Amino acid sequence: MTAPLLLAMAEVELRAADRARIDAFRAVHDPQHPLVPAHVTFVFPHLPIDEAAKRAHIVAIADRTPPIDFVLRDAAAVPDPLHPGTTHLYLLPAEGEPAMRALHAALYGGPLAAALRHDLPFQPHLTIGAFSVINAARQAAAGWNTDGLAIAGRIGALSVCRFDGKALERLENRPLTGLPSS
């Protein structure tokens, strides 16, 4: 058994119809659907050396970060650089993207700085599928993009989780309670 990995993610708040559409698609195309709800990952899985310090850091960032409103406006087929032969289908934000990037950058400061993968630039996204054939992923993206994609949502909390390769354990769910900057 491999050691459990630590990560931080935000389950997205969506209108019921949008959640149903995304969940129905993920149930067919996303192998992580049974493990985790629709989310944005902000701290990618890594070995939890000094887990207590990392958890405290993530909580402190959540406490000073305001909720993030976003609109997903593009679906894209993105080859997985860590798993050749797999292409993910991402829903990408237009509105809210700078705030998501700022949260990611803040989280990777302090005790998480050494865990940042500089070779994999952060692209805020919601993964809704994984495909073994890139053209199938491209066709699925085109299907999402045909109707003028505009899925509004909110990130209102950050979860610290442990993942052992089979199950996700939510250690803490911290509301984003910071005040918006003027």
C-alpha positions as semicolon CSV with decimal commas, in nm:
position;residue;x (nm);y (nm);z (nm)
1;M;0,000;0,000;0,000
2;T;0,124;0,347;-0,082
3;A;0,130;0,623;0,178
4;P;-0,181;0,844;0,175
5;L;-0,142;1,174;-0,009
6;L;-0,257;1,515;0,110
7;L;-0,450;1,756;-0,115
8;A;-0,678;2,058;-0,100
9;M;-0,985;2,094;-0,318
10;A;-1,302;2,296;-0,339
11;E;-1,636;2,137;-0,415
12;V;-1,818;2,373;-0,649
13;E;-2,159;2,517;-0,573
14;L;-2,379;2,505;-0,884
15;R;-2,742;2,553;-0,983
16;A;-2,932;2,224;-0,960
17;A;-2,972;2,186;-1,338
18;D;-2,602;2,247;-1,401
19;R;-2,501;2,004;-1,125
20;A;-2,733;1,738;-1,269
21;R;-2,587;1,783;-1,620
22;I;-2,228;1,765;-1,493
23;D;-2,297;1,471;-1,262
24;A;-2,471;1,274;-1,537
25;F;-2,177;1,328;-1,772
26;R;-1,921;1,246;-1,501
27;A;-2,107;0,926;-1,408
28;V;-2,034;0,797;-1,758
29;H;-1,695;0,955;-1,835
30;D;-1,508;1,032;-1,510
31;P;-1,363;0,740;-1,312
32;Q;-1,333;0,971;-1,008
33;H;-1,708;1,040;-1,004
34;P;-1,781;0,781;-0,731
35;L;-1,491;0,912;-0,517
36;V;-1,534;1,288;-0,523
37;P;-1,799;1,545;-0,622
38;A;-1,740;1,806;-0,893
39;H;-1,449;2,015;-0,766
40;V;-1,143;2,226;-0,838
41;T;-0,814;2,093;-0,700
42;F;-0,592;2,367;-0,558
43;V;-0,320;2,163;-0,385
44;F;-0,242;1,851;-0,582
45;P;-0,182;1,518;-0,407
46;H;0,159;1,494;-0,243
47;L;0,322;1,313;0,049
48;P;0,209;1,482;0,371
49;I;0,545;1,555;0,533
50;D;0,460;1,774;0,835
51;E;0,088;1,733;0,773
52;A;-0,014;1,944;1,074
53;A;0,177;2,249;0,947
54;K;0,035;2,208;0,597
55;R;-0,320;2,171;0,726
56;A;-0,282;2,481;0,945
57;H;-0,150;2,675;0,645
58;I;-0,443;2,571;0,424
59;V;-0,693;2,667;0,697
60;A;-0,525;3,007;0,744
61;I;-0,546;3,076;0,368
62;A;-0,916;2,977;0,364
63;D;-0,984;3,211;0,655
64;R;-0,850;3,510;0,463
65;T;-0,985;3,421;0,116
66;P;-1,330;3,544;0,012
67;P;-1,568;3,309;-0,172
68;I;-1,495;3,291;-0,545
69;D;-1,774;3,337;-0,798
70;F;-1,695;3,195;-1,141
71;V;-1,842;3,117;-1,481
72;L;-1,728;2,813;-1,679
73;R;-1,727;2,917;-2,044
74;D;-1,510;2,667;-2,229
75;A;-1,471;2,289;-2,248
76;A;-1,128;2,163;-2,352
77;A;-0,969;1,825;-2,421
78;V;-0,636;1,828;-2,235
79;P;-0,380;1,545;-2,260
80;D;-0,263;1,429;-1,916
81;P;0,114;1,490;-1,891
82;L;0,148;1,235;-1,610
83;H;-0,056;0,957;-1,774
84;P;0,020;0,931;-2,148
85;G;-0,276;0,800;-2,342
86;T;-0,529;0,975;-2,118
87;T;-0,703;1,296;-2,219
88;H;-0,916;1,483;-1,968
89;L;-1,218;1,693;-2,043
90;Y;-1,195;2,020;-1,851
91;L;-1,452;2,291;-1,799
92;L;-1,254;2,616;-1,779
93;P;-1,351;2,937;-1,601
94;A;-1,344;3,278;-1,764
95;E;-1,483;3,487;-1,480
96;G;-1,322;3,392;-1,148
97;E;-1,002;3,254;-1,299
98;P;-0,770;3,523;-1,153
99;A;-0,910;3,464;-0,803
100;M;-0,859;3,088;-0,843
101;R;-0,499;3,144;-0,955
102;A;-0,441;3,374;-0,656
103;L;-0,577;3,110;-0,416
104;H;-0,353;2,844;-0,572
105;A;-0,047;3,071;-0,542
106;A;-0,124;3,155;-0,178
107;L;-0,171;2,788;-0,090
108;Y;0,165;2,695;-0,239
109;G;0,347;2,942;-0,015
110;G;0,494;2,854;0,324
111;P;0,504;2,483;0,410
112;L;0,364;2,376;0,071
113;A;0,624;2,558;-0,141
114;A;0,834;2,244;-0,191
115;A;0,529;2,052;-0,322
116;L;0,467;2,292;-0,614
117;R;0,526;2,129;-0,952
118;H;0,689;2,402;-1,163
119;D;0,682;2,171;-1,466
120;L;0,298;2,157;-1,455
121;P;0,150;2,507;-1,474
122;F;-0,177;2,552;-1,284
123;Q;-0,488;2,581;-1,499
124;P;-0,805;2,623;-1,292
125;H;-1,056;2,366;-1,415
126;L;-1,333;2,126;-1,332
127;T;-1,252;1,776;-1,464
128;I;-1,562;1,606;-1,600
129;G;-1,414;1,319;-1,799
130;A;-1,115;1,101;-1,885
131;F;-1,078;0,947;-2,230
132;S;-0,833;0,699;-2,380
133;V;-0,896;0,837;-2,730
134;I;-0,815;1,206;-2,775
135;N;-1,071;1,250;-3,058
136;A;-1,349;1,127;-2,827
137;A;-1,245;1,393;-2,574
138;R;-1,239;1,658;-2,846
139;Q;-1,587;1,556;-2,964
140;A;-1,718;1,572;-2,608
141;A;-1,564;1,919;-2,565
142;A;-1,729;2,034;-2,888
143;G;-2,063;1,907;-2,759
144;W;-2,028;2,113;-2,440
145;N;-1,918;2,421;-2,636
146;T;-2,199;2,419;-2,898
147;D;-2,463;2,583;-2,684
148;G;-2,262;2,881;-2,558
149;L;-2,135;2,724;-2,238
150;A;-2,200;2,944;-1,933
151;I;-2,215;2,759;-1,602
152;A;-2,210;2,996;-1,306
153;G;-2,098;2,876;-0,968
154;R;-1,919;2,954;-0,647
155;I;-1,632;2,821;-0,443
156;G;-1,734;2,876;-0,084
157;A;-1,509;2,636;0,107
158;L;-1,177;2,457;0,087
159;S;-1,139;2,093;0,191
160;V;-0,820;1,934;0,317
161;C;-0,824;1,568;0,215
162;R;-0,620;1,251;0,236
163;F;-0,622;1,011;-0,060
164;D;-0,492;0,654;-0,040
165;G;-0,545;0,565;-0,406
166;K;-0,891;0,418;-0,343
167;A;-1,078;0,648;-0,106
168;L;-1,082;1,018;-0,033
169;E;-1,101;1,116;0,334
170;R;-1,209;1,474;0,400
171;L;-1,007;1,588;0,704
172;E;-1,147;1,938;0,721
173;N;-1,388;2,157;0,526
174;R;-1,314;2,524;0,585
175;P;-1,545;2,803;0,458
176;L;-1,378;3,082;0,263
177;T;-1,448;3,372;0,498
178;G;-1,213;3,651;0,389
179;L;-1,346;3,988;0,286
180;P;-1,324;4,089;-0,078
181;S;-1,048;4,341;-0,148
182;S;-1,162;4,679;-0,271
